[in-house]
PDB file of C-alpha atoms and ligand atoms in Angstrom:
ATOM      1  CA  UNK A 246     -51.722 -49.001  51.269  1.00 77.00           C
ATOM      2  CA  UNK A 247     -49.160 -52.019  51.624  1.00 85.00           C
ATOM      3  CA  UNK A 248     -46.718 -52.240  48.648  1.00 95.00           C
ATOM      4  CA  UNK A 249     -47.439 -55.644  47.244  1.00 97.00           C
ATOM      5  CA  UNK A 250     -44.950 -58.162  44.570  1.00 98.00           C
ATOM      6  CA  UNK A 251     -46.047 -58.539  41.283  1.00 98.00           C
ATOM      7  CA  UNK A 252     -45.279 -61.005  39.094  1.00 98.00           C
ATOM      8  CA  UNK A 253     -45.996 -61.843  35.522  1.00 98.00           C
ATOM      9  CA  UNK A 254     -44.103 -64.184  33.963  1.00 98.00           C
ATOM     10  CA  UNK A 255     -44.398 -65.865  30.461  1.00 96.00           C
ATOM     11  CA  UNK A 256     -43.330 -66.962  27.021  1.00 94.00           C
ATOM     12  CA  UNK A 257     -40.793 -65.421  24.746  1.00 92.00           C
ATOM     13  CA  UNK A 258     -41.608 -62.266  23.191  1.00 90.00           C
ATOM     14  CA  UNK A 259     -45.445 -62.023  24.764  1.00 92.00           C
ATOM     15  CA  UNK A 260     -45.352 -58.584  25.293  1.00 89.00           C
ATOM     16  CA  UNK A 261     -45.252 -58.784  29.567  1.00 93.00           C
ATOM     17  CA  UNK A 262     -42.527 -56.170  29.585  1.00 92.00           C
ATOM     18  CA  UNK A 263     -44.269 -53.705  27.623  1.00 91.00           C
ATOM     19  CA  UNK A 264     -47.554 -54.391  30.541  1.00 94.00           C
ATOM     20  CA  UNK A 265     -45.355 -54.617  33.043  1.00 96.00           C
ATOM     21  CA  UNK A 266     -43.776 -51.612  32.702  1.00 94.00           C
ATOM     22  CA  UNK A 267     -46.910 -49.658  31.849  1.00 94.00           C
ATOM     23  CA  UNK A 268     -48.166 -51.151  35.189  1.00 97.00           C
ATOM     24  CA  UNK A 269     -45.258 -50.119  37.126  1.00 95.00           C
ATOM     25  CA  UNK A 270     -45.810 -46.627  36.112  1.00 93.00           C
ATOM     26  CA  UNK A 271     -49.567 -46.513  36.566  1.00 95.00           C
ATOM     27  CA  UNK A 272     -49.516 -47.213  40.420  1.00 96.00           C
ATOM     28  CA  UNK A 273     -45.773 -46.168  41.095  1.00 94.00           C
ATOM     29  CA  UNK A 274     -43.993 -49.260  41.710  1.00 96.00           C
ATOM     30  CA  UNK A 275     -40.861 -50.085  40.268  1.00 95.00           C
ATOM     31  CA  UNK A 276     -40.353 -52.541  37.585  1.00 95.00           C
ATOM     32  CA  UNK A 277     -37.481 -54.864  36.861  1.00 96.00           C
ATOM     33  CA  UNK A 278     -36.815 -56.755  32.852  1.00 97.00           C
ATOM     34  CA  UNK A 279     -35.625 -59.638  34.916  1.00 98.00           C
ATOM     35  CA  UNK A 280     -34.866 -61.477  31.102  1.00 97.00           C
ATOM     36  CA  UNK A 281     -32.556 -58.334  30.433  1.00 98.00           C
ATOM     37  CA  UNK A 282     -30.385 -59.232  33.628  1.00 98.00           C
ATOM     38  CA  UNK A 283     -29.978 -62.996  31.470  1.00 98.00           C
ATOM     39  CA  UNK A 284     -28.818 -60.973  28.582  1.00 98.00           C
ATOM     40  CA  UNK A 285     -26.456 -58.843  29.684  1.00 98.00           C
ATOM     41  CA  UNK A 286     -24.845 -61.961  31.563  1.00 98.00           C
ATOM     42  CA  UNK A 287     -24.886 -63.404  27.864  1.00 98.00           C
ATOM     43  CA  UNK A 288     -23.530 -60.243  26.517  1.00 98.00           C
ATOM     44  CA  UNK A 289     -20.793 -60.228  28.959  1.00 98.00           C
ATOM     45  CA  UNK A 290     -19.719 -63.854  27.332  1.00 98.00           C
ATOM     46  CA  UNK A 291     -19.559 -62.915  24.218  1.00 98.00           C
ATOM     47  CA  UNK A 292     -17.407 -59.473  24.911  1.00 98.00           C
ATOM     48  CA  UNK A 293     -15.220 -61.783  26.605  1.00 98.00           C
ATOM     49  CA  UNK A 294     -15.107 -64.694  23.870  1.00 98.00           C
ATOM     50  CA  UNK A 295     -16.786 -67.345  26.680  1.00 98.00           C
ATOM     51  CA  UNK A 296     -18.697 -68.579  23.411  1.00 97.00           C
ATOM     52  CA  UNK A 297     -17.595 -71.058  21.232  1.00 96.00           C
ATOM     53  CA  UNK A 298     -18.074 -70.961  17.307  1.00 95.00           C
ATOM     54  CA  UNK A 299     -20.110 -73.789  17.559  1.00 95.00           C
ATOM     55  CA  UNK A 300     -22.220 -72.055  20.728  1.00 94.00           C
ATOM     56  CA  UNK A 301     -20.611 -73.714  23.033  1.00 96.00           C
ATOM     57  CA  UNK A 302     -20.414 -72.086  26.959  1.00 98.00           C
ATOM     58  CA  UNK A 303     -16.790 -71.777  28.375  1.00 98.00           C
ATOM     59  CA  UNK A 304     -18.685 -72.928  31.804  1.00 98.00           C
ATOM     60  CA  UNK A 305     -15.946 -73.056  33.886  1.00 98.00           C
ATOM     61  CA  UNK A 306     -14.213 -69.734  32.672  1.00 98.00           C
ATOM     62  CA  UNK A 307     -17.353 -68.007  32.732  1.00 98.00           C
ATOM     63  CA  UNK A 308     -18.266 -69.222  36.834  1.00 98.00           C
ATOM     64  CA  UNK A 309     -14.691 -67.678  38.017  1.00 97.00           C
ATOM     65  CA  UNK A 310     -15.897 -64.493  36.555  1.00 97.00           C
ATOM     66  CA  UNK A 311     -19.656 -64.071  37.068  1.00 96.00           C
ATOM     67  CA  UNK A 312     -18.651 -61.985  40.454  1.00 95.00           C
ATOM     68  CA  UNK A 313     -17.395 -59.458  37.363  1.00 96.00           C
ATOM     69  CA  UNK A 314     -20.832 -58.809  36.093  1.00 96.00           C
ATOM     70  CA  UNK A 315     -22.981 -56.069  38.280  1.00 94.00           C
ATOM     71  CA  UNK A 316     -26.952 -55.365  36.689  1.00 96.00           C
ATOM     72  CA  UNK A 317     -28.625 -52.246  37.518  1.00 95.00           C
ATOM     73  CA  UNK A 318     -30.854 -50.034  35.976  1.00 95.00           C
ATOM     74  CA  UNK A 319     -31.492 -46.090  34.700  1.00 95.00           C
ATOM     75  CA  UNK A 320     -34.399 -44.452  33.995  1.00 91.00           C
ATOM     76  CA  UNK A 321     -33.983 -42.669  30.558  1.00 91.00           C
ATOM     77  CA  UNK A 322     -35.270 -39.423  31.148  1.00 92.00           C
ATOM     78  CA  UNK A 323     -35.986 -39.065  27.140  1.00 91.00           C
ATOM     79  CA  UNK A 324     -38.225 -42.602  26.921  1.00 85.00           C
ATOM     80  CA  UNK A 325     -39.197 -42.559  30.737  1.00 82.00           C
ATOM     81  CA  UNK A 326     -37.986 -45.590  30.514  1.00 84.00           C
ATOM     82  CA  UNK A 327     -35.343 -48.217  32.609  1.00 91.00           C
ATOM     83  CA  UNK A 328     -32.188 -48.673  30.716  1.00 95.00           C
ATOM     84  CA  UNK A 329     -30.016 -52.102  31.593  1.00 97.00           C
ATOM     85  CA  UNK A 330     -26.468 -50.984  32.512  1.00 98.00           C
ATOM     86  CA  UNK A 331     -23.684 -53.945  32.588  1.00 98.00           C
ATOM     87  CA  UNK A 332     -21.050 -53.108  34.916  1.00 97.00           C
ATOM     88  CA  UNK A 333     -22.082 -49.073  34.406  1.00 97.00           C
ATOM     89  CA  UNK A 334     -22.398 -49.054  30.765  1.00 98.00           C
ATOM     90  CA  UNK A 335     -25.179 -49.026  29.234  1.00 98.00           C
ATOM     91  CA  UNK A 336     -26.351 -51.462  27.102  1.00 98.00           C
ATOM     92  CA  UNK A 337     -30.096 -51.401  26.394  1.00 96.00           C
ATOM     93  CA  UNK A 338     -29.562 -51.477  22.219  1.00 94.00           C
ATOM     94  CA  UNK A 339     -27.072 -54.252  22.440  1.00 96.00           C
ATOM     95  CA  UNK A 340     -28.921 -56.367  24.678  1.00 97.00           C
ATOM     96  CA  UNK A 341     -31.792 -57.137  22.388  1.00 94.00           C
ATOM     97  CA  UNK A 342     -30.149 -58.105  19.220  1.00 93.00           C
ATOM     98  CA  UNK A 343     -30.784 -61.581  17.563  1.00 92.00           C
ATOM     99  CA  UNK A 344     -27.259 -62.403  18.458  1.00 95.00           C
ATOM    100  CA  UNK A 345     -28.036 -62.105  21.774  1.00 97.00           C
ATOM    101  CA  UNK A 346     -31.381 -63.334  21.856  1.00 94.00           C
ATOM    102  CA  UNK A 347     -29.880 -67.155  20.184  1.00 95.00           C
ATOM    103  CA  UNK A 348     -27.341 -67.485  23.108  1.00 97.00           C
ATOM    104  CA  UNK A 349     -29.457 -66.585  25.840  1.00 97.00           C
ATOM    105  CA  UNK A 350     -31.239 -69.424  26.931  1.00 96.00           C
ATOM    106  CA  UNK A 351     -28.326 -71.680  26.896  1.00 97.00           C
ATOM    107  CA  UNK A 352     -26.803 -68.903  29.119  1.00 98.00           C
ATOM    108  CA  UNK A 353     -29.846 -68.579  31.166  1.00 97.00           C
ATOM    109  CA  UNK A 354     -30.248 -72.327  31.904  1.00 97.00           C
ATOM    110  CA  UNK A 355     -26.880 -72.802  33.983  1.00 98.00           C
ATOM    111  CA  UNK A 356     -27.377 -73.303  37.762  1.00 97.00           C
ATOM    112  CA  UNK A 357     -24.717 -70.479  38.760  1.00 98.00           C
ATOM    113  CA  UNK A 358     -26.306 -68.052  36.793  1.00 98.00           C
ATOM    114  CA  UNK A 359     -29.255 -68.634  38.096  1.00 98.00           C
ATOM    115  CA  UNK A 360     -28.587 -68.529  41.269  1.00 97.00           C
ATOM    116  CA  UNK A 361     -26.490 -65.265  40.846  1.00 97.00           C
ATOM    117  CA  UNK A 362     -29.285 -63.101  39.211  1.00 97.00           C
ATOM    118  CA  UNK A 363     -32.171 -65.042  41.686  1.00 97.00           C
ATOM    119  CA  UNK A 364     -30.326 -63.862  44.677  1.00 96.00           C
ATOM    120  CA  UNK A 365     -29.811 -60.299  43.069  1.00 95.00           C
ATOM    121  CA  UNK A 366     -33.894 -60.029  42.266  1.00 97.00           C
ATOM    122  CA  UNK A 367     -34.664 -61.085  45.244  1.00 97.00           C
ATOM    123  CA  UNK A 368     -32.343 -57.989  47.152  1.00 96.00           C
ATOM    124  CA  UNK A 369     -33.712 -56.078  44.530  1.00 94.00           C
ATOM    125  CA  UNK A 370     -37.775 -57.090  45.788  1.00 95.00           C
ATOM    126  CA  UNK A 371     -36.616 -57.359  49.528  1.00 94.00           C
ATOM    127  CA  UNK A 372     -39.611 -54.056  50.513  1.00 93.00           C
ATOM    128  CA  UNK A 373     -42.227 -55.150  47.778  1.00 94.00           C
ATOM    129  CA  UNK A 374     -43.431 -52.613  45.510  1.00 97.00           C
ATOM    130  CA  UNK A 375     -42.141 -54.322  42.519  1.00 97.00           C
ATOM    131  CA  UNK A 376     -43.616 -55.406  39.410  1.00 98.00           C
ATOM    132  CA  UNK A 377     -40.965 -58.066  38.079  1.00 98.00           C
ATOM    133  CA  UNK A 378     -40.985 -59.809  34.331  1.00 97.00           C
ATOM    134  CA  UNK A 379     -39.616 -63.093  33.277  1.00 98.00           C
ATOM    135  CA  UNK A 380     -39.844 -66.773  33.268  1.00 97.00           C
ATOM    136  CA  UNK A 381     -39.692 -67.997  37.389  1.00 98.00           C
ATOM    137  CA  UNK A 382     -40.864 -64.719  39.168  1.00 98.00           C
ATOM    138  CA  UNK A 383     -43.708 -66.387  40.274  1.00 98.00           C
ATOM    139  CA  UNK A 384     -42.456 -69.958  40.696  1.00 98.00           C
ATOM    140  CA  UNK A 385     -38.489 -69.465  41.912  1.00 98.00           C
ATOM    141  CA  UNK A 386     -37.934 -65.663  43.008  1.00 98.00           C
ATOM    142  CA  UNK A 387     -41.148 -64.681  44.680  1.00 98.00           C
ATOM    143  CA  UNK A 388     -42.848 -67.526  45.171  1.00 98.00           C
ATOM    144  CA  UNK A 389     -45.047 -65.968  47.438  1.00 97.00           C
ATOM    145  CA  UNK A 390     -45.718 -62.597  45.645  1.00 98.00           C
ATOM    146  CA  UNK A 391     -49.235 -61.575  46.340  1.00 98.00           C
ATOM    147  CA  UNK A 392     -50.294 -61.557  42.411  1.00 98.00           C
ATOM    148  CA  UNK A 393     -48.522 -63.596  39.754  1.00 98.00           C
ATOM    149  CA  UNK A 394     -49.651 -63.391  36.074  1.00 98.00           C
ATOM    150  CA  UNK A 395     -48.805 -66.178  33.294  1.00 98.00           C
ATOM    151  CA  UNK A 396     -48.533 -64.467  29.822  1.00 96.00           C
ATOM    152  CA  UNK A 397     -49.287 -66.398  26.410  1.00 93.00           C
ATOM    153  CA  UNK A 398     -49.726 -65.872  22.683  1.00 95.00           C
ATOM    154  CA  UNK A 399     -50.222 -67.820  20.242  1.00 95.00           C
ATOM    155  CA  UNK A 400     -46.024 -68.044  17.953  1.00 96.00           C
ATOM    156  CA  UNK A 401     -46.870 -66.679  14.847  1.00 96.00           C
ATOM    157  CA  UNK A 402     -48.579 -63.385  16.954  1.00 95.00           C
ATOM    158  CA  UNK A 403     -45.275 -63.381  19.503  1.00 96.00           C
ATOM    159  CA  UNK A 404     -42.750 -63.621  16.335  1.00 96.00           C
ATOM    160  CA  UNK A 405     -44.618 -60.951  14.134  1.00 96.00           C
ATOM    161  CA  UNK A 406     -45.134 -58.443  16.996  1.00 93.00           C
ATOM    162  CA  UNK A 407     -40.868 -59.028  17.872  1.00 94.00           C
ATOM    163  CA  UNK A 408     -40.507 -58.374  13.956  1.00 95.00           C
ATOM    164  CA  UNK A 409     -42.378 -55.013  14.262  1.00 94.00           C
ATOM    165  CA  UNK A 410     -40.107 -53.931  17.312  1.00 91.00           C
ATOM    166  CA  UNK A 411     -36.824 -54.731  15.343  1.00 91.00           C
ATOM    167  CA  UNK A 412     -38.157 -53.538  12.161  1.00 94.00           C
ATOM    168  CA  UNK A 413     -38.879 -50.036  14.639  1.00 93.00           C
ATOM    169  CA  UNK A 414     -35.172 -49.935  15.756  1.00 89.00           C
ATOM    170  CA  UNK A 415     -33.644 -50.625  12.844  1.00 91.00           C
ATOM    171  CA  UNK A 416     -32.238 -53.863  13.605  1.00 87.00           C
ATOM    172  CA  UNK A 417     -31.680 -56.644  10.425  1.00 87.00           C
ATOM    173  CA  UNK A 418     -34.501 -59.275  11.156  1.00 90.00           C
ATOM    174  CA  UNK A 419     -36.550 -62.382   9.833  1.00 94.00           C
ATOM    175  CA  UNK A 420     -39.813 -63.184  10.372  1.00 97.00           C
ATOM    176  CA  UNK A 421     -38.935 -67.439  10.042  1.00 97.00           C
ATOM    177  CA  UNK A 422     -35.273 -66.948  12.120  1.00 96.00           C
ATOM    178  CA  UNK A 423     -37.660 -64.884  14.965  1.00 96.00           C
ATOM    179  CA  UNK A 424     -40.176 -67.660  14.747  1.00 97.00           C
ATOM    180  CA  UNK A 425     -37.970 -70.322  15.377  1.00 97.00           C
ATOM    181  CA  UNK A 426     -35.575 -68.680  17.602  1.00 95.00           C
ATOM    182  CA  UNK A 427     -38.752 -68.068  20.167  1.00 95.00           C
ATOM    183  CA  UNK A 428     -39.702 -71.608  19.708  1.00 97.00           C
ATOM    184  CA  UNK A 429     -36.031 -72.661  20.775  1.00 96.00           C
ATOM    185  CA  UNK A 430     -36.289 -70.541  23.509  1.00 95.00           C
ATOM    186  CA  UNK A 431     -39.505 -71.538  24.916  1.00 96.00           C
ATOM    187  CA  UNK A 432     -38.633 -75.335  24.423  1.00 97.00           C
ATOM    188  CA  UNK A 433     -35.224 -74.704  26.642  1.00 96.00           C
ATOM    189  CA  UNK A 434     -36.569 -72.683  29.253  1.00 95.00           C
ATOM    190  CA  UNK A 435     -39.405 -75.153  30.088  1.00 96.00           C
ATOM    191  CA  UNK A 436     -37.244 -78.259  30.077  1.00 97.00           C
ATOM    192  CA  UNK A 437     -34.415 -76.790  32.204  1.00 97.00           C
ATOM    193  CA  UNK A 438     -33.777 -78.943  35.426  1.00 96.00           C
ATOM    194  CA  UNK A 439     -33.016 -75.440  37.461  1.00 96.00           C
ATOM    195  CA  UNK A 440     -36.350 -72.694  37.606  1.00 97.00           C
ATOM    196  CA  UNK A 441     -37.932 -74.329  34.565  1.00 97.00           C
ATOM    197  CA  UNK A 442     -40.374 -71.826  32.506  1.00 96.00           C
ATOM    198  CA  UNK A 443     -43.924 -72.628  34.038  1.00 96.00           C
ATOM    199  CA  UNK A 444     -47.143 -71.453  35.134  1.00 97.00           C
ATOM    200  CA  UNK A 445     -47.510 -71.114  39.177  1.00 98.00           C
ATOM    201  CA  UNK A 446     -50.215 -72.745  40.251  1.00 97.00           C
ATOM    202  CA  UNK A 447     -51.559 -69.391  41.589  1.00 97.00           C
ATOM    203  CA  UNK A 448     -51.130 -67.596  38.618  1.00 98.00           C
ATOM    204  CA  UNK A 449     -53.670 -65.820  36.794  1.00 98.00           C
ATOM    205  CA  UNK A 450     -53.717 -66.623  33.169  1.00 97.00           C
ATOM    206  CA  UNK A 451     -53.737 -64.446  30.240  1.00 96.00           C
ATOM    207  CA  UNK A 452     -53.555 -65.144  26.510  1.00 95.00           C
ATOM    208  CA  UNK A 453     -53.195 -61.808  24.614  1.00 93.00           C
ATOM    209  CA  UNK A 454     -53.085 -62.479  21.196  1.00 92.00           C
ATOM    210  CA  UNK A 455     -56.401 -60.869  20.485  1.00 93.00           C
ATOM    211  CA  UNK A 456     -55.844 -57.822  22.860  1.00 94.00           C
ATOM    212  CA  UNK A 457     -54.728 -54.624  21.699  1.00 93.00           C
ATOM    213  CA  UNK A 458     -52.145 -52.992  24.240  1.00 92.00           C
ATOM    214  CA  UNK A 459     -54.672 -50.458  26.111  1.00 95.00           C
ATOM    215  CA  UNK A 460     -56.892 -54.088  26.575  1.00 96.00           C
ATOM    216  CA  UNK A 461     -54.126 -55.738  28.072  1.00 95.00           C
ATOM    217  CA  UNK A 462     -52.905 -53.079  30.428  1.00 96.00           C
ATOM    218  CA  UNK A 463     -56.617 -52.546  31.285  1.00 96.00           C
ATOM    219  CA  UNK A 464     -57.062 -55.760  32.430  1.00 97.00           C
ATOM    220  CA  UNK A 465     -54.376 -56.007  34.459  1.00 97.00           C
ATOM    221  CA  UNK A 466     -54.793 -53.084  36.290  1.00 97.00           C
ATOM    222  CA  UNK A 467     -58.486 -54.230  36.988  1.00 97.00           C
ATOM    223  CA  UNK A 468     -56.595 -57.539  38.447  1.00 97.00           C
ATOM    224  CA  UNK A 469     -54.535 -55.377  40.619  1.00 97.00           C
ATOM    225  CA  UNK A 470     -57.151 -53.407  42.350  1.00 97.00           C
ATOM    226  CA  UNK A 471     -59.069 -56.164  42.873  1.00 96.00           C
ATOM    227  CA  UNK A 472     -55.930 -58.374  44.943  1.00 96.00           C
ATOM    228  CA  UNK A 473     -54.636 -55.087  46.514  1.00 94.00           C
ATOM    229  CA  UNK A 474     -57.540 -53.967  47.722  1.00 85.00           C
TER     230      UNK A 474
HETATM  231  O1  CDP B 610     -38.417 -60.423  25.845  1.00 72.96           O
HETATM  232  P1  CDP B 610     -38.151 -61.846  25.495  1.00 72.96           P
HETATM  233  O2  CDP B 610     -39.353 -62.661  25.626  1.00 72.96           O
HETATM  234  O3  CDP B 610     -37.439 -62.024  24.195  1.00 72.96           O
HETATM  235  O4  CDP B 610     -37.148 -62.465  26.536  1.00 72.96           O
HETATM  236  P2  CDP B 610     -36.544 -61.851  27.839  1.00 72.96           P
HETATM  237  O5  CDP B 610     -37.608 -61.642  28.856  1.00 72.96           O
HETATM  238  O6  CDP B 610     -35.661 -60.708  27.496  1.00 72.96           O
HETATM  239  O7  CDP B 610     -35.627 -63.078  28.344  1.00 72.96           O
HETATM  240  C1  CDP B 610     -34.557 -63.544  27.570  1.00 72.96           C
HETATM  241  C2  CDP B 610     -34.198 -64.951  28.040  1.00 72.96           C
HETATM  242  O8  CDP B 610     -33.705 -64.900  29.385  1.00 72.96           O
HETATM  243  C3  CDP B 610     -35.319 -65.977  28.067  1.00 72.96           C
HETATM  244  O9  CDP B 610     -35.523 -66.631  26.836  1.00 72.96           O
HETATM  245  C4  CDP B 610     -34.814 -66.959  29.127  1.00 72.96           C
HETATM  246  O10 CDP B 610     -33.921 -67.883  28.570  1.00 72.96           O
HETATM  247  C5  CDP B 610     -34.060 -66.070  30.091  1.00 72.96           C
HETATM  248  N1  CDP B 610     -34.823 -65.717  31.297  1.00 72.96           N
HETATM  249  C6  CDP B 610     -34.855 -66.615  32.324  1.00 72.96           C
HETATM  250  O11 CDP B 610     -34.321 -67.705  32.221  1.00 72.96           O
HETATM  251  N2  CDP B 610     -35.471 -66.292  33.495  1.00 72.96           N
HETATM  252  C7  CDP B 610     -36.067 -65.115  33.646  1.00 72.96           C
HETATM  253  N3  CDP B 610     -36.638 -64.824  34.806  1.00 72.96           N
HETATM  254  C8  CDP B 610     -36.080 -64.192  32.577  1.00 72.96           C
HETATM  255  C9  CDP B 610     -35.459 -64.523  31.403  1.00 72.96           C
END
């Protein structure tokens, strides 16, 4: 059977990584946490003090060195999970900190960045077989992948379920600083002028804050045999 692109992209903190990964593994494709790629680039500038106090980018420092920053991913043998590596180290744990999570958009939203990590995704897609999360996979990276998914739910369901994960991990966390953080997030990835945050007109829709986890992956693996035949 042809190997086709999948791509589901979606609001902050909807829970598409946790179905696209499940997906991935169910038909034995392999999945890429496109967002995680943004967040290592946004880990990178704050290792190398391309932040300002006030939040500030360093834009021009930071575009001489963006050739410096090389994505890729492990699978963890204990989770059976991908781990993101930046520039061979990994940094899975660090990557999804709050700290992180209030510089990344900013980050995400600058044209060379973008086109850096697009270009990179799109190598990374070049055979199909790919299930790929994030906010333009449909629109901007594979705009002709054969199934696209748009991912919603409703704030207060998308901030409590990133409170459980941190809570899980151990990470300090608060339910109003995750609720407006997402908010922020959504409000500057949709208004960016470069691969604005937006449903492809192609895209199948699905609001999940009602469906438990099994429903979710359920229905999209219905979705997929039905488009791949
Ligand atoms: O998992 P969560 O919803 O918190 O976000 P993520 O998927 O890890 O993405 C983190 C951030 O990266 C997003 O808020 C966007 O600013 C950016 N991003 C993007 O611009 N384009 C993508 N394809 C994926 C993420």
């Amino acid at each position: 059977m042809k190997k086709i692109t999948i791509a589901i992209d979606g609001h902050s903190s909807c829970g598409k990584s946790t179905m696209a990964k499940d997906l991935a593994r169910q038909i034995g494709y392999i999945y890429i946490d496109s967002g995680a790629m943004y967040r290592c680039c946004t880990l990178f500038c704050m290792q190398q003090g391309l932040i300002n106090a006030d939040g500030s980018i360093q834009e021009e420092a930071f575009e001489q060195r963006m050739s410096e920053i090389h994505v890729s991913f492990r699978l963890n043998a204990e989770t059976g999970r991908p781990d993101t590596y930046l520039n061979n180290i990994c940094v899975e744990r660090e990557i999804r900190t709050m700290e992180v999570s209030s510089h990344v958009s900013p980050v995400a939203a600058l044209p060379f960045v973008r086109a850096a990590m697009t270009a990179q995704q799109q190598e990374m897609g070049r055979e199909g077989g790919i299930v790929m999360d994030g906010r333009d996979i449909g629109t901007a990276v594979f705009p002709h992948a054969e199934m696209k998914v748009f991912v919603t739910a409703s704030d207060e369901v998308r901030a409590q379920r990133r409170y459980d994960e941190l809570q899980a991990k151990g990470e300090p966390c608060d339910f109003q600083q995750i609720l407006e953080n997402l908010r922020e997030r959504d409000r500057i990835d949709s208004t960016r002028a470069v691969a604005p945050l937006r449903k492809a007109d192609d895209a199948l829709v699905l609001d999940n804050s009602n469906l438990t986890i099994d429903q979710q992956n359920a229905w999209l693996l219905e979705q997929f045999h039905k488009i791949a035949g």
